[in-house]
């Protein structure tokens, strides 16, 4: 496996190695010891999976407050998607900035998004399946969000999402970054 630090401190793109032949391929997609040593010393408590039927489906930007703040290890197991992390740690030098990566069943890449970031994605193909590990269980009382197309953040979403975004009512009504109450605070110790 290979871990690549992205522009937002703590966010990584992970590329598992594939071993293929005429039968197909084999890939180790997660190893706890390797992940702790090379990415983050966390424990995962739950795996989630969702299917988005239409290309241009947008889910997010989502996060949970402490004590249920979630780190997410995201991968695409069918189709493809554009996955995004937004830094919402007050006091961070990259507060309000975003990074994104195209994840697909073909490329096998994964995105690690630690707690303190909002997460969202837009599907690039119909019948796209996302699978992700989380470090805390879902808590409706701690569930929060951020408007997916907030111009102050300026995410360069794929054209399919910008033209015909398929959204939940909840995601249409999320607050803009300027209206978001402080949710996380940046700490140098977290990034060391």
Short mmCIF file of C-alpha atoms in Angstrom, two decimals:
data_model
loop_
_atom_site.label_atom_id
_atom_site.label_comp_id
_atom_site.label_asym_id
_atom_site.label_seq_id
_atom_site.Cartn_x
_atom_site.Cartn_y
_atom_site.Cartn_z
CA UNK A 1 0.00 0.00 0.00
CA UNK A 2 1.07 3.54 -0.64
CA UNK A 3 -0.02 6.61 1.34
CA UNK A 4 0.14 10.08 -0.21
CA UNK A 5 -0.32 13.18 1.97
CA UNK A 6 -2.69 15.64 0.33
CA UNK A 7 -2.69 19.43 0.70
CA UNK A 8 -4.89 19.43 3.82
CA UNK A 9 -2.97 18.24 6.85
CA UNK A 10 -4.15 14.80 7.94
CA UNK A 11 -5.90 13.87 4.67
CA UNK A 12 -4.33 11.00 2.71
CA UNK A 13 -4.92 9.22 -0.58
CA UNK A 14 -4.18 5.52 -0.19
CA UNK A 15 -3.44 3.23 -3.11
CA UNK A 16 -3.49 -0.51 -2.40
CA UNK A 17 -1.35 -2.71 -4.62
CA UNK A 18 -3.11 -5.03 -7.06
CA UNK A 19 -1.68 -8.39 -8.13
CA UNK A 20 -3.29 -9.54 -11.35
CA UNK A 21 -3.19 -12.28 -13.92
CA UNK A 22 -5.55 -13.78 -16.50
CA UNK A 23 -8.03 -14.66 -13.73
CA UNK A 24 -8.38 -11.10 -12.42
CA UNK A 25 -6.63 -9.56 -9.41
CA UNK A 26 -6.06 -9.75 -5.66
CA UNK A 27 -5.62 -6.69 -3.43
CA UNK A 28 -5.25 -6.10 0.29
CA UNK A 29 -7.47 -3.04 0.74
CA UNK A 30 -6.97 -2.52 4.49
CA UNK A 31 -4.38 -3.57 7.08
CA UNK A 32 -4.87 -2.14 10.58
CA UNK A 33 -1.18 -2.19 11.58
CA UNK A 34 -0.05 -0.56 8.33
CA UNK A 35 -2.79 2.09 8.60
CA UNK A 36 -1.84 2.96 12.20
CA UNK A 37 1.85 3.21 11.31
CA UNK A 38 1.52 5.16 8.05
CA UNK A 39 -1.72 7.16 8.24
CA UNK A 40 -3.50 7.50 11.61
CA UNK A 41 -3.60 5.67 14.93
CA UNK A 42 -7.36 5.07 15.04
CA UNK A 43 -9.81 2.25 15.54
CA UNK A 44 -12.66 1.67 13.11
CA UNK A 45 -15.99 0.70 14.67
CA UNK A 46 -18.33 0.41 11.70
CA UNK A 47 -18.39 -0.06 7.92
CA UNK A 48 -21.01 1.75 5.82
CA UNK A 49 -22.03 1.33 2.20
CA UNK A 50 -24.42 3.21 -0.07
CA UNK A 51 -25.62 2.94 -3.65
CA UNK A 52 -26.32 6.05 -5.71
CA UNK A 53 -28.46 5.16 -8.71
CA UNK A 54 -27.89 8.28 -10.81
CA UNK A 55 -24.72 9.97 -12.01
CA UNK A 56 -24.54 13.44 -10.43
CA UNK A 57 -25.86 12.28 -7.06
CA UNK A 58 -24.32 14.47 -4.35
CA UNK A 59 -24.16 13.34 -0.74
CA UNK A 60 -22.73 15.79 1.74
CA UNK A 61 -21.05 17.69 3.00
CA UNK A 62 -21.45 15.77 6.29
CA UNK A 63 -19.72 15.51 9.65
CA UNK A 64 -20.52 14.63 13.26
CA UNK A 65 -19.69 16.59 16.40
CA UNK A 66 -17.69 15.22 19.35
CA UNK A 67 -17.91 12.79 21.05
CA UNK A 68 -19.14 11.09 17.85
CA UNK A 69 -16.80 12.87 15.41
CA UNK A 70 -15.88 10.45 12.66
CA UNK A 71 -12.75 9.77 10.70
CA UNK A 72 -13.65 8.07 7.41
CA UNK A 73 -11.70 5.75 5.15
CA UNK A 74 -13.57 5.92 1.84
CA UNK A 75 -13.39 3.73 -1.24
CA UNK A 76 -15.55 3.09 -4.29
CA UNK A 77 -16.43 -0.52 -5.04
CA UNK A 78 -18.64 0.03 -8.14
CA UNK A 79 -18.68 2.91 -10.60
CA UNK A 80 -16.79 6.10 -9.75
CA UNK A 81 -17.13 9.22 -7.65
CA UNK A 82 -15.45 12.51 -6.85
CA UNK A 83 -14.75 12.49 -3.10
CA UNK A 84 -14.15 15.69 -1.12
CA UNK A 85 -12.84 16.75 2.30
CA UNK A 86 -13.27 20.31 3.65
CA UNK A 87 -11.26 21.55 6.63
CA UNK A 88 -13.67 22.93 9.25
CA UNK A 89 -11.22 23.12 12.16
CA UNK A 90 -11.39 26.69 13.47
CA UNK A 91 -7.87 28.14 13.65
CA UNK A 92 -6.45 25.78 11.03
CA UNK A 93 -4.24 27.44 8.41
CA UNK A 94 -6.36 25.63 5.79
CA UNK A 95 -9.79 26.36 7.32
CA UNK A 96 -12.47 26.34 4.61
CA UNK A 97 -10.17 24.77 2.00
CA UNK A 98 -10.92 21.50 0.25
CA UNK A 99 -9.23 18.58 -1.48
CA UNK A 100 -10.78 16.02 -3.75
CA UNK A 101 -9.92 12.76 -5.46
CA UNK A 102 -11.59 10.57 -8.05
CA UNK A 103 -12.20 7.16 -6.53
CA UNK A 104 -13.31 4.27 -8.70
CA UNK A 105 -13.69 0.52 -8.66
CA UNK A 106 -10.97 0.45 -11.32
CA UNK A 107 -8.30 2.59 -9.61
CA UNK A 108 -8.93 1.15 -6.11
CA UNK A 109 -7.78 4.38 -4.45
CA UNK A 110 -9.07 5.39 -1.03
CA UNK A 111 -9.35 8.68 0.82
CA UNK A 112 -8.68 9.06 4.57
CA UNK A 113 -10.63 11.98 6.03
CA UNK A 114 -9.96 12.57 9.73
CA UNK A 115 -12.41 14.06 12.23
CA UNK A 116 -12.55 17.85 11.85
CA UNK A 117 -13.36 17.71 8.16
CA UNK A 118 -16.68 17.74 6.31
CA UNK A 119 -17.03 14.94 3.76
CA UNK A 120 -19.05 14.66 0.59
CA UNK A 121 -19.03 13.12 -2.86
CA UNK A 122 -20.62 13.31 -6.29
CA UNK A 123 -21.12 10.21 -8.40
CA UNK A 124 -19.63 10.14 -11.89
CA UNK A 125 -21.46 7.03 -13.11
CA UNK A 126 -24.86 5.42 -12.49
CA UNK A 127 -25.08 2.69 -9.85
CA UNK A 128 -22.01 3.85 -7.95
CA UNK A 129 -21.34 2.14 -4.62
CA UNK A 130 -19.29 3.81 -1.88
CA UNK A 131 -17.93 1.84 1.06
CA UNK A 132 -16.34 3.51 4.07
CA UNK A 133 -15.01 2.66 7.50
CA UNK A 134 -15.74 5.08 10.37
CA UNK A 135 -14.12 5.68 13.75
CA UNK A 136 -17.40 6.42 15.59
CA UNK A 137 -20.97 5.19 15.17
CA UNK A 138 -23.70 7.34 13.66
CA UNK A 139 -25.43 9.70 16.09
CA UNK A 140 -28.44 11.65 14.81
CA UNK A 141 -28.04 14.15 17.67
CA UNK A 142 -24.46 14.94 16.57
CA UNK A 143 -25.05 14.86 12.80
CA UNK A 144 -24.25 18.14 11.00
CA UNK A 145 -23.59 19.39 7.51
CA UNK A 146 -22.30 22.12 5.26
CA UNK A 147 -23.77 23.35 1.96
CA UNK A 148 -22.23 21.28 -0.84
CA UNK A 149 -21.91 24.16 -3.32
CA UNK A 150 -21.01 27.04 -0.96
CA UNK A 151 -19.21 29.56 -3.22
CA UNK A 152 -16.95 30.57 -0.30
CA UNK A 153 -15.47 27.05 -0.39
CA UNK A 154 -15.51 26.81 -4.18
CA UNK A 155 -15.34 23.05 -4.68
CA UNK A 156 -14.72 22.20 -8.35
CA UNK A 157 -17.51 19.62 -8.56
CA UNK A 158 -17.83 17.49 -11.71
CA UNK A 159 -20.07 18.90 -14.43
CA UNK A 160 -22.74 16.22 -13.87
CA UNK A 161 -23.19 17.40 -10.27
CA UNK A 162 -23.24 21.08 -11.19
CA UNK A 163 -25.82 20.65 -13.98
CA UNK A 164 -28.24 18.16 -12.45
CA UNK A 165 -27.33 17.49 -8.84
CA UNK A 166 -29.47 14.82 -7.23
CA UNK A 167 -29.70 15.86 -3.56
CA UNK A 168 -31.64 15.02 -0.44
CA UNK A 169 -33.81 17.76 1.06
CA UNK A 170 -31.45 17.77 4.05
CA UNK A 171 -28.40 18.47 1.87
CA UNK A 172 -30.16 21.28 -0.03
CA UNK A 173 -30.69 23.15 3.25
CA UNK A 174 -27.29 22.83 4.93
CA UNK A 175 -25.64 26.06 6.18
CA UNK A 176 -22.85 27.88 4.41
CA UNK A 177 -19.39 27.93 5.98
CA UNK A 178 -19.88 31.56 7.08
CA UNK A 179 -22.96 30.49 9.08
CA UNK A 180 -21.49 27.30 10.54
CA UNK A 181 -21.12 27.41 14.33
CA UNK A 182 -17.62 26.42 15.53
CA UNK A 183 -17.53 22.64 15.39
CA UNK A 184 -13.84 21.72 15.72
CA UNK A 185 -10.71 23.56 16.81
CA UNK A 186 -7.32 23.11 15.20
CA UNK A 187 -4.55 21.71 17.38
CA UNK A 188 -0.90 21.37 16.35
CA UNK A 189 -0.69 18.15 18.41
CA UNK A 190 -3.21 16.44 16.11
CA UNK A 191 -1.00 16.97 13.09
CA UNK A 192 2.34 15.99 14.64
#
